[in-house]
Amino acid sequence: MSVEFSKNSLSKVAEIISHYPAGKQKSALLPLLHLAQEEFGGWLDVPVMDYVATLLQIEPIEVYEVASFYSMYNLQPVGKYMFEVCQTGPCMLNGSENIIEYIKEKLNIGVGETTPDGMFTLKTVECLGACGYAPMMQLGKHYREHLTKEKVDAIIEECRAKAN
Amino acid sequence: MGRKLLLDKAHVENIRTYDVYRREGGYRSVEKALKSMSPDAIVEEVKKSGLRGRGGAGFPTGMKWTFIAKPEGVPRHLVVNADESEPGTFKDRYLMEFIPHLLIEGMIVSSFALGSNVSYIYIRGEYAWIVDILEQAIAEAKQNGFLGKNILGTGFDCEIYVQRGAGAYICGEETALIESLEGKRGNPRIKPPFPAIKGAWERPTVVNNVETIAAVVPIINEGGDEYAKIGIGKSTGTKLISACGNINKPGVYEIDMTISVEEFIFSDDWCGGIKNGKRLKACIPGGSSVPILPANLLLTTAKGEKRLMNYESLSDGGFATGSMMGSGGFIVLDEDQCVVRNTYSLARFYRHESCGQCSPCREGTGWMEKILWKIETGNGKISDIDLLWDIQRKIEGNTICPLGDAAAWPVAAAIRHFRDEFEWHVLNADECLNKNYGLAHYADPIAVPQTV
Ligand SMILES: Cc1cc2nc3c(=O)[nH]c(=O)nc-3n(C[C@H](O)[C@H](O)[C@H](O)COP(=O)(O)O)c2cc1C
Ligand code: SF4
Ligand code: FES
């Protein structure tokens, strides 16, 4: 498979690299992996990581070790919509466990699993800095806060409607 | 309610835009600093202000700035720590989201003071939409001559770039943050050398919290001495507190560090009391890493004085009977909450976030999580409680970075103050699955422990 960024992304790549001292282009690795994940289907396949290594003139292993360290990089395919529900202390005090159970039941999947139609992935995450608005989850670029069962229902509907 | 220095204007309509921010007096500190002050004079004002780092450790900012090395011909950098991942903490997010120009303004002045021509904001990857807000603010500041080349005709050049992390609490630790900024795994470095000598790309680097850098704006506008008049003792100025847990009004509050903990929790000006009419059981007052305190020790110190919301008072009594201000993440537990379960949840967090470089932290956090789960689910033994105590003792102080301590302290404090609740779980294995131990610590204040 041949992997290549769009023209638009390639100009972003050049811009990002220019933020760091000359010869330190490896510093652009985290931003480039974010960009790659967005552009190539929500996860980082090996050819994608190799491509990023080429762009930055570093060894592929340098990319793999970083991609596997940070929790936001997906090394396996994920659903179109990923529910990342916070389970840490402050969210737990406000009922995150019930929300996670409810989503499991509603989507009929376990934590870390994707629905057979490839629509939804459920993931638990640790504190996302929204503890005062608990329980919460991340959905794409934004947070969904003060979750209730009704809100979860509405979010699922919203995703389904968007996908159609 | 006390004075607000940071969030005063946060809810003026459209304050996110340069025009409104400027109209409300924004960027005055840049004009003053760049046109009429030397870098050393700025550092001097910050020293006089008594400002302490708002990221958690509370180290005096002015003093930290004097440590930066100035080798000839080597660029220096300011890096703002916007990683904000300590459970209970969401104040930097609030500041950046509502009044982004305040951070940019503080960064320009601080960059000038430190001699940084390229400064960075390292922001946790999940705050993706805030990156857009910050980049917009940076672009506007640049259009208006406050960033870029020859700022306000003073000859000072400065660029600010935002870099997103990618989900790793450890990248809030300053040397891990620098590694991450360099495109590596977030493994903390062994110190020395300190970042002020060799930081990002081996260049002298100062890492400061978002709130710390924002506080430089009122310090320069009003003068360090005026700033130091607010607050008490070595807790000068204002502090952002992010309050959460079982309270009526969770949110971000700016306090002047003279109010009591009791007032903060129960007054309608602040948290508005405990949710659902319940009683206060315990509180973790400064982010998940600091010791949990039972209600009685939270509201009054062991000496019987009212505890105040500031650095000295929150740590009064040391770890035996006190806690810490930390990052200002204020987590309140009501009478129905289970300390064992809460401690388990935090232990899981630290196990997940350990970078794995040091065996005591890597192995110890995993052990603590497993044992706490056993106790919480009614499969624990009394000896497990002692084992937990032993493990946390062996982690503390034996690791490269303070995450090890941060993982050990919550467990130690939970056992220190709520040992009977752990024992109750062991002795009531069936009951503990659906019921928590309950109220005892509030109803019957426990005796103050003699030793740590
Ligand atoms: C595990 C760990 C996580 C940390 N996370 C943060 C953080 O998210 N934000 C922050 O400002 N400081 C954090 N710190 C503290 C930083 O290492 C550093 O002391 C701080 O950014 C210095 O800024 P200040 O002096 O302005 O507080 C963390 C420290 C440790 C050990
Ligand atoms: S204490 Fe833990 S997080 Fe810190 S360097 Fe050691 S293993 Fe990594
Ligand atoms: S604990 Fe869930 S957002 Fe902080």
XYZ file of C-alpha atoms and ligand atoms in Angstrom:
659
model
C 0.000 0.000 0.000
C 1.350 3.387 -0.848
C 0.738 6.040 1.725
C 0.956 9.736 1.097
C -0.409 12.835 2.789
C -2.662 15.180 0.855
C -1.101 18.386 -0.477
C -2.756 20.328 2.305
C -1.314 18.048 4.978
C 2.105 18.118 3.366
C 2.217 21.876 3.683
C 1.141 21.501 7.324
C 4.005 19.052 7.805
C 6.501 21.612 6.511
C 4.995 24.270 8.778
C 5.177 22.015 11.837
C 8.801 21.052 11.173
C 9.699 24.746 10.957
C 8.657 25.196 14.610
C 11.741 23.339 15.824
C 15.457 24.069 15.569
C 17.168 23.063 12.317
C 18.183 19.416 12.370
C 15.697 18.636 15.201
C 12.855 17.670 12.889
C 12.210 14.552 14.974
C 10.487 16.907 17.416
C 7.624 17.055 14.935
C 6.882 13.364 15.467
C 3.905 13.677 17.848
C 2.088 16.305 15.751
C 2.740 14.306 12.575
C 1.343 11.132 14.100
C -1.812 13.044 15.066
C -2.101 14.295 11.512
C -1.496 10.823 10.080
C -4.057 9.238 12.361
C -6.658 11.784 11.279
C -5.926 11.349 7.602
C -5.487 7.582 7.421
C -8.589 6.138 9.037
C -8.219 6.823 12.749
C -5.333 4.479 13.447
C -1.645 4.018 12.674
C -0.875 1.073 10.471
C 2.778 0.074 10.021
C 3.090 1.524 6.486
C 1.727 4.819 7.842
C 4.334 4.887 10.588
C 7.062 4.012 8.095
C 5.904 6.876 5.906
C 6.149 9.306 8.843
C 9.661 7.986 9.537
C 10.647 8.755 5.951
C 9.217 12.262 6.156
C 11.242 12.989 9.287
C 14.339 11.093 8.152
C 14.356 8.908 11.242
C 14.318 5.138 11.747
C 10.924 3.401 11.717
C 11.642 1.996 15.185
C 11.795 5.555 16.540
C 8.247 6.012 15.332
C 6.971 2.671 16.647
C 8.342 3.246 20.124
C 6.657 6.630 20.356
C 3.377 5.471 18.826
C 3.162 2.639 21.347
C 3.935 4.875 24.340
C 1.098 7.385 24.015
C -2.466 6.307 24.640
C -4.042 8.513 21.971
C -2.411 6.659 19.108
C -4.417 3.648 17.998
C -2.340 0.761 16.752
C -5.441 -1.224 15.806
C -8.426 -0.194 13.686
C -11.193 1.537 15.619
C -14.836 2.291 14.952
C -16.029 5.412 13.193
C -16.994 6.853 16.564
C -14.907 6.190 19.616
C -16.451 6.675 23.042
C -13.583 7.320 25.428
C -15.155 7.315 28.843
C -13.215 8.583 31.834
C -13.060 6.152 34.742
C -10.704 7.918 37.177
C -11.539 8.819 40.816
C -13.431 12.109 40.431
C -15.544 10.758 37.547
C -16.120 7.550 39.492
C -17.456 9.586 42.421
C -20.076 10.881 40.028
C -21.170 7.588 38.549
C -18.874 6.908 35.575
C -19.105 3.174 36.288
C -22.839 3.206 35.612
C -22.312 5.091 32.369
C -19.716 2.585 31.186
C -22.060 -0.308 32.056
C -24.911 1.388 30.240
C -22.887 1.919 27.063
C -21.715 -1.707 27.150
C -25.304 -2.881 27.377
C -26.637 -0.474 24.810
C -23.971 -1.214 22.176
C -23.567 -4.820 23.227
C -19.782 -4.614 23.326
C -17.118 -4.750 26.002
C -14.474 -2.192 26.800
C -11.891 -2.131 24.012
C -14.316 -3.619 21.503
C -15.906 -2.307 18.323
C -19.462 -2.963 17.164
C -19.659 -5.440 14.237
C -20.829 -2.668 11.892
C -17.638 -0.734 12.625
C -19.595 2.220 13.990
C -18.639 2.397 17.654
C -15.628 1.608 19.811
C -15.799 1.779 23.596
C -12.646 2.660 25.463
C -12.017 3.653 29.063
C -9.519 6.408 29.656
C -7.939 8.096 32.660
C -8.740 11.637 33.794
C -9.216 14.014 30.875
C -9.339 17.254 32.842
C -13.098 17.540 33.018
C -13.560 16.257 36.562
C -15.947 19.062 37.515
C -18.260 18.133 34.657
C -18.338 14.412 35.410
C -19.177 11.860 34.211
C -17.699 12.569 30.809
C -16.276 11.137 27.646
C -14.287 12.269 24.684
C -15.872 11.888 21.265
C -13.558 12.925 18.452
C -12.161 16.365 19.060
C -14.658 17.343 21.748
C -15.804 16.413 25.222
C -19.306 15.311 26.179
C -19.899 16.168 29.803
C -22.482 15.680 32.583
C -23.405 12.346 31.002
C -26.674 10.622 31.846
C -28.256 7.572 30.263
C -30.519 9.854 28.250
C -27.556 11.815 26.987
C -25.772 8.641 25.970
C -28.856 7.587 24.010
C -28.949 10.951 22.266
C -25.245 10.792 21.404
C -25.625 7.339 19.888
C -28.564 8.560 17.823
C -26.627 11.616 16.744
C -23.715 9.470 15.536
C -25.997 7.119 13.653
C -27.748 10.043 11.987
C -24.429 11.607 10.979
C -23.200 8.342 9.507
C -26.234 7.986 7.245
C -15.271 37.241 47.805
C -11.687 38.294 47.260
C -10.101 39.968 44.302
C -9.675 38.199 41.023
C -6.529 38.824 39.044
C -6.769 36.144 36.377
C -10.403 35.328 35.769
C -11.788 38.803 36.446
C -12.512 39.359 32.741
C -12.917 35.717 31.727
C -16.625 36.135 31.092
C -16.643 39.426 29.260
C -18.357 38.705 25.967
C -15.898 37.806 23.201
C -12.887 38.205 25.504
C -11.324 35.422 23.455
C -10.828 37.887 20.631
C -7.879 40.226 20.546
C -9.997 43.351 20.088
C -12.100 42.828 23.179
C -9.157 41.624 25.245
C -7.150 44.679 24.253
C -10.060 47.037 24.932
C -10.306 45.543 28.431
C -6.680 46.504 29.094
C -4.950 43.446 27.666
C -1.302 43.496 26.592
C -0.503 46.486 28.816
C 2.067 44.393 30.654
C 3.893 43.690 27.380
C 4.098 47.416 26.595
C 5.316 48.180 30.088
C 7.831 45.343 30.283
C 9.357 45.591 26.822
C 9.466 49.377 26.656
C 10.426 50.358 30.183
C 11.954 47.358 31.977
C 15.057 45.216 31.618
C 14.781 41.428 31.719
C 16.464 41.435 35.130
C 14.008 44.006 36.445
C 11.124 41.732 35.423
C 12.695 38.781 37.225
C 13.093 41.064 40.247
C 9.368 41.959 40.229
C 8.424 38.297 40.007
C 10.718 37.559 42.951
C 9.146 40.359 44.987
C 5.672 39.075 44.194
C 6.377 35.824 46.036
C 4.690 33.918 43.189
C 5.033 30.169 43.610
C 4.764 27.701 40.763
C 1.124 26.705 40.238
C 1.913 23.335 38.642
C 2.035 21.482 41.937
C 5.396 21.845 43.629
C 4.982 25.492 44.651
C 8.590 26.435 43.931
C 9.222 30.233 43.890
C 9.057 31.294 40.248
C 11.410 34.287 40.451
C 14.097 32.131 41.993
C 13.622 29.448 39.353
C 14.113 32.068 36.669
C 17.461 33.148 38.113
C 18.789 29.598 37.641
C 18.595 29.741 33.862
C 22.068 29.434 32.335
C 23.115 32.019 29.776
C 25.920 30.510 27.740
C 27.053 32.756 24.898
C 25.337 32.075 21.585
C 23.025 29.317 22.841
C 19.282 29.958 22.475
C 17.083 29.603 25.560
C 13.469 28.492 25.736
C 10.365 29.021 27.794
C 8.023 26.039 27.707
C 4.568 26.364 29.199
C 3.293 23.213 30.827
C -0.323 22.788 29.757
C -0.282 19.026 30.152
C -2.772 19.205 33.033
C -3.401 15.530 33.717
C -3.438 15.294 37.501
C -6.860 13.861 38.393
C -9.026 16.585 39.879
C -7.270 19.368 38.004
C -8.959 21.314 35.207
C -8.047 24.924 35.933
C -5.511 25.492 33.123
C -8.064 24.284 30.631
C -10.523 26.870 31.935
C -8.013 29.692 31.713
C -6.919 28.767 28.186
C -10.429 28.153 26.968
C -11.989 31.352 28.273
C -9.166 33.880 28.309
C -6.414 32.574 26.032
C -4.809 35.959 25.454
C -3.898 36.153 29.140
C -1.569 33.181 28.715
C -0.095 34.586 25.502
C 0.437 37.966 27.171
C 2.183 36.362 30.145
C 4.320 34.289 27.809
C 5.567 37.318 25.868
C 6.657 39.090 29.057
C 8.190 35.918 30.502
C 9.964 35.101 27.238
C 11.472 38.578 27.267
C 12.608 38.147 30.871
C 14.198 34.772 30.119
C 15.594 35.642 26.711
C 13.486 33.084 24.850
C 12.853 33.949 21.205
C 10.962 30.739 20.545
C 8.583 29.590 23.269
C 6.292 26.605 23.340
C 3.021 25.576 24.896
C 2.986 21.820 25.471
C -0.687 20.938 25.829
C -2.241 17.574 26.588
C -3.387 15.952 23.358
C -6.993 15.550 24.449
C -7.475 19.340 24.687
C -7.596 19.380 20.882
C -10.128 22.185 20.552
C -8.120 24.410 22.883
C -5.190 24.155 20.483
C -7.356 25.962 17.924
C -8.291 28.635 20.463
C -4.641 29.220 21.380
C -3.453 29.277 17.782
C -6.118 31.825 16.953
C -4.988 34.009 19.856
C -1.344 33.685 18.798
C -2.195 34.662 15.211
C -4.125 37.717 16.431
C -1.306 38.776 18.749
C 1.075 38.486 15.838
C -1.132 40.521 13.496
C -1.150 43.240 16.102
C 2.589 43.375 16.530
C 2.827 41.624 19.907
C 4.585 38.570 18.476
C 7.007 38.040 15.618
C 9.959 40.219 14.746
C 10.848 43.452 16.511
C 7.867 43.511 18.870
C 6.602 47.094 19.416
C 9.793 48.347 17.807
C 11.858 47.181 20.783
C 14.065 44.796 18.818
C 12.737 41.765 20.748
C 11.662 38.832 18.563
C 9.375 36.101 19.829
C 7.395 33.237 18.343
C 5.029 30.948 20.243
C 4.174 27.456 19.038
C 1.685 24.986 20.430
C 2.573 21.307 20.586
C 0.017 18.652 21.412
C 0.915 15.699 23.592
C -0.771 12.382 22.931
C -2.115 10.974 26.181
C 0.474 10.429 28.920
C 0.215 11.917 32.420
C 3.961 11.538 32.877
C 4.568 14.199 30.225
C 3.513 16.774 32.827
C 6.768 16.058 34.652
C 9.081 18.685 33.240
C 11.895 16.497 31.920
C 9.441 13.982 30.423
C 7.685 16.937 28.825
C 10.972 18.022 27.262
C 11.603 14.506 25.951
C 8.135 14.510 24.452
C 8.706 17.932 22.893
C 11.785 16.418 21.248
C 9.619 13.704 19.702
C 10.453 10.880 22.112
C 8.721 8.676 24.662
C 7.933 10.572 27.850
C 10.645 9.071 30.014
C 11.782 11.484 32.732
C 15.468 12.350 32.732
C 17.806 11.881 35.637
C 18.578 15.255 37.235
C 21.036 16.972 37.258
C 21.487 18.490 34.803
C 18.361 20.514 35.430
C 16.425 21.929 32.486
C 17.582 25.434 33.403
C 21.073 24.273 32.393
C 20.276 21.649 29.752
C 16.659 21.361 28.724
C 15.053 21.123 25.310
C 17.683 20.274 22.668
C 20.314 20.668 25.407
C 19.494 24.354 25.633
C 18.677 26.196 28.874
C 14.923 25.827 29.376
C 12.379 27.009 31.902
C 9.190 24.985 32.255
C 6.316 26.746 33.985
C 2.661 26.005 34.515
C -0.045 27.891 32.575
C -1.404 29.626 35.664
C 2.099 30.651 36.802
C 2.800 32.390 33.511
C -0.639 34.037 33.449
C 0.049 35.459 36.931
C 3.049 37.343 35.552
C 0.605 39.733 33.844
C -0.915 41.237 37.019
C 2.507 41.156 38.672
C 3.974 43.385 35.982
C 0.880 45.588 35.750
C 0.578 46.226 39.466
C 4.120 45.570 40.677
C 5.458 42.662 42.683
C 4.913 44.379 46.030
C 1.235 45.015 45.352
C 0.741 41.402 44.272
C 2.422 40.179 47.439
C -0.109 42.096 49.568
C -2.838 39.700 48.461
C -2.953 36.449 50.370
C -1.177 35.371 53.537
C 2.441 34.600 54.400
C 4.181 32.713 51.627
C 0.891 32.161 49.817
C 0.755 35.382 47.857
C -1.605 36.364 45.080
C -4.572 34.345 43.945
C -4.874 30.644 43.197
C -7.156 28.826 40.819
C -8.903 25.897 42.439
C -10.745 23.301 40.388
C -13.363 21.824 42.660
C -15.041 18.505 41.892
C -16.498 15.387 43.426
C -19.680 15.385 45.478
C -20.347 19.109 45.767
C -23.217 21.272 44.608
C -21.192 23.632 42.473
C -18.178 22.024 40.851
C -16.059 24.400 38.825
C -13.002 26.615 38.687
C -12.686 29.292 41.366
C -10.102 31.997 41.864
C -9.431 32.474 45.561
C -7.122 34.806 47.428
C -5.861 32.093 49.796
C -7.233 33.691 52.954
C -10.517 31.790 53.106
C -11.018 28.700 55.204
C -11.545 25.241 53.772
C -14.905 25.120 55.519
C -16.033 28.319 53.852
C -14.784 27.107 50.488
C -16.775 23.898 50.699
C -19.953 25.145 52.308
C -20.388 28.741 51.167
C -22.657 29.456 48.216
C -19.948 31.695 46.812
C -17.855 28.607 46.184
C -18.693 24.896 46.235
C -22.136 25.390 47.748
C -21.964 22.453 50.153
C -22.196 18.715 49.714
C -24.512 17.388 47.016
C -27.852 15.783 47.843
C -27.737 17.020 51.432
C -25.121 14.462 52.363
C -22.306 14.920 54.837
C -18.674 15.528 54.147
C -16.515 12.459 54.594
C -13.111 13.257 53.156
C -11.261 15.400 50.664
C -8.179 15.270 48.478
C -7.416 18.975 48.432
C -4.643 19.359 45.846
C -4.977 16.822 43.034
C -4.961 13.031 43.263
C -1.311 12.787 44.359
C -1.717 14.596 47.658
C -2.814 12.898 50.878
C -6.547 12.420 51.468
C -7.842 13.938 54.710
C -10.856 12.884 56.749
C -13.391 15.670 57.339
C -12.235 16.531 60.837
C -8.596 17.030 59.855
C -9.601 18.787 56.683
C -11.568 21.522 58.420
C -9.266 22.007 61.390
C -5.582 21.337 61.822
C -4.303 19.006 64.529
C -3.668 22.128 66.606
C -7.368 22.883 66.444
C -7.054 25.915 64.158
C -9.305 26.482 61.193
C -7.564 25.172 58.099
C -7.177 27.726 55.324
C -6.988 27.297 51.563
C -3.289 28.076 51.191
C 0.098 26.377 50.902
C 1.097 26.573 54.576
C -2.219 25.724 56.157
C -3.070 22.799 53.882
C 0.303 21.234 54.651
C 0.163 22.024 58.377
C 0.912 18.870 60.325
C 2.979 17.331 57.537
C 1.737 14.045 56.152
C 0.699 12.828 59.609
C -2.256 15.203 59.853
C -1.995 17.510 56.831
C -1.962 17.408 53.059
C -0.830 19.783 50.293
C -2.029 22.570 48.008
C -0.588 20.695 45.016
C -2.169 21.665 41.726
C -5.381 22.975 43.280
C -7.469 19.980 42.218
C -9.985 19.816 45.074
C -11.802 16.467 45.212
C -14.618 16.121 47.753
C -16.049 12.779 48.909
C -19.457 12.514 50.527
C -20.491 10.064 53.243
C -21.480 7.370 50.734
C -18.109 7.158 49.055
C -15.790 4.266 49.650
C -12.201 5.199 50.409
C -10.939 1.769 49.358
C -12.615 2.032 45.969
C -11.420 5.571 45.453
C -7.867 4.587 46.362
C -8.073 1.617 44.018
C -9.163 3.882 41.185
C -6.227 6.214 41.776
C -3.791 3.297 42.079
C -4.979 2.035 38.717
C -4.361 5.490 37.298
C -0.741 5.544 38.497
C -0.071 2.015 37.288
C -1.406 3.032 33.876
C 0.709 6.190 33.799
C 4.023 4.844 35.119
C 6.595 5.160 32.344
C 8.200 1.928 33.499
C 11.807 3.092 33.818
C 12.206 2.383 37.561
C 11.303 -1.002 39.001
C 9.836 0.271 42.290
C 7.352 2.435 40.411
C 6.625 0.042 37.531
C 6.174 -3.037 39.731
C 4.929 -1.317 42.886
C 2.061 0.518 41.210
C 0.872 -2.761 39.675
C 1.037 -4.555 43.005
C -0.851 -1.823 44.796
C -3.594 -1.853 42.191
C -3.999 -5.638 42.449
C -4.053 -5.715 46.231
C -6.512 -2.836 46.456
C -8.788 -4.615 44.004
C -8.639 -7.741 46.143
C -9.597 -5.814 49.254
C -12.302 -3.833 47.482
C -13.929 -6.985 46.119
C -13.918 -8.783 49.441
C -10.947 -11.045 48.768
C -8.403 -9.291 50.942
C -6.607 -10.311 54.107
C -5.590 -8.130 57.030
C -1.957 -8.779 56.121
C -2.644 -7.244 52.686
C -3.101 -3.882 54.351
C 0.365 -4.121 55.858
C 1.729 -5.297 52.543
C 0.248 -2.230 50.853
C 1.864 -0.021 53.455
C 5.179 -1.756 52.896
C 5.014 -1.398 49.097
C 4.262 2.298 49.170
C 7.173 2.844 51.582
C 9.471 1.070 49.157
C 8.406 3.214 46.205
C 8.608 6.583 47.901
C 11.940 8.288 47.348
C 13.394 5.433 45.310
C 12.570 6.548 41.804
C 13.861 8.833 39.051
C 10.891 11.166 39.086
C 8.224 12.117 41.629
C 5.507 10.004 39.999
C 6.593 7.224 42.316
C 5.895 9.415 45.351
C 2.676 10.620 43.760
C 1.516 7.015 43.535
C 2.643 6.134 47.050
C 1.185 9.079 48.963
C -2.515 8.523 48.243
C -2.257 4.895 49.354
C -0.289 5.800 52.472
C -2.740 8.517 53.478
C -5.781 6.321 52.867
C -4.385 3.645 55.180
C -3.159 6.168 57.720
C -6.549 7.811 58.134
C -8.979 5.074 57.116
C -7.326 1.862 58.210
C -10.529 0.761 59.908
C -12.348 1.065 56.604
C -9.802 -1.249 54.947
C -10.161 -3.695 57.835
C -13.933 -3.527 57.601
C -13.684 -4.562 53.944
C -11.603 -7.576 54.898
C -13.867 -8.592 57.784
C -17.142 -7.995 55.957
C -16.279 -9.525 52.615
C -19.866 -9.974 51.434
C -21.270 -6.729 52.674
C -18.483 -4.617 51.229
C -19.571 -5.488 47.713
C -22.741 -3.411 47.898
C -22.192 -1.144 50.835
C -19.509 1.254 51.828
C -18.187 1.642 55.278
C -19.990 4.920 55.647
C -19.873 7.787 58.025
C -17.713 6.928 60.956
C -15.024 9.482 60.338
C -17.364 12.356 60.208
C -19.613 11.315 63.024
C -16.823 10.377 65.400
C -13.669 12.322 64.776
C -10.788 9.908 64.972
C -7.816 10.372 67.225
C -4.893 12.145 65.673
C -2.190 9.584 64.806
C 1.069 10.051 66.715
C 3.462 8.852 64.043
C 3.566 8.728 60.269
C 4.119 13.015 37.378
C 4.104 14.501 37.326
C 3.131 15.155 36.605
C 3.105 16.542 36.526
N 2.117 17.143 35.805
C 2.121 18.489 35.691
C 1.130 19.138 34.905
O 0.272 18.508 34.300
N 1.168 20.485 34.811
C 2.127 21.223 35.442
O 2.137 22.435 35.316
N 3.068 20.635 36.204
C 3.094 19.293 36.332
N 4.080 18.697 37.075
C 5.113 19.561 37.681
C 6.219 19.875 36.673
O 7.193 18.863 36.714
C 6.900 21.192 36.956
O 7.307 21.204 38.274
C 6.020 22.380 36.719
O 5.536 22.406 35.414
C 6.814 23.637 36.977
O 5.992 24.768 36.787
P 5.657 25.757 37.974
O 6.948 26.023 38.695
O 5.129 26.946 37.267
O 4.664 25.086 38.830
C 4.097 17.303 37.187
C 5.072 16.638 37.927
C 5.080 15.264 38.003
C 6.139 14.603 38.802
S 9.054 7.072 38.970
Fe 7.720 5.935 37.587
S 7.097 7.463 36.074
Fe 8.898 8.334 37.135
S 10.641 7.728 35.885
Fe 10.357 6.112 37.393
S 9.017 4.580 36.403
Fe 8.906 6.480 35.218
S -11.584 12.162 36.588
Fe -12.715 12.091 34.771
S -12.146 13.929 33.806
Fe -10.926 13.948 35.616
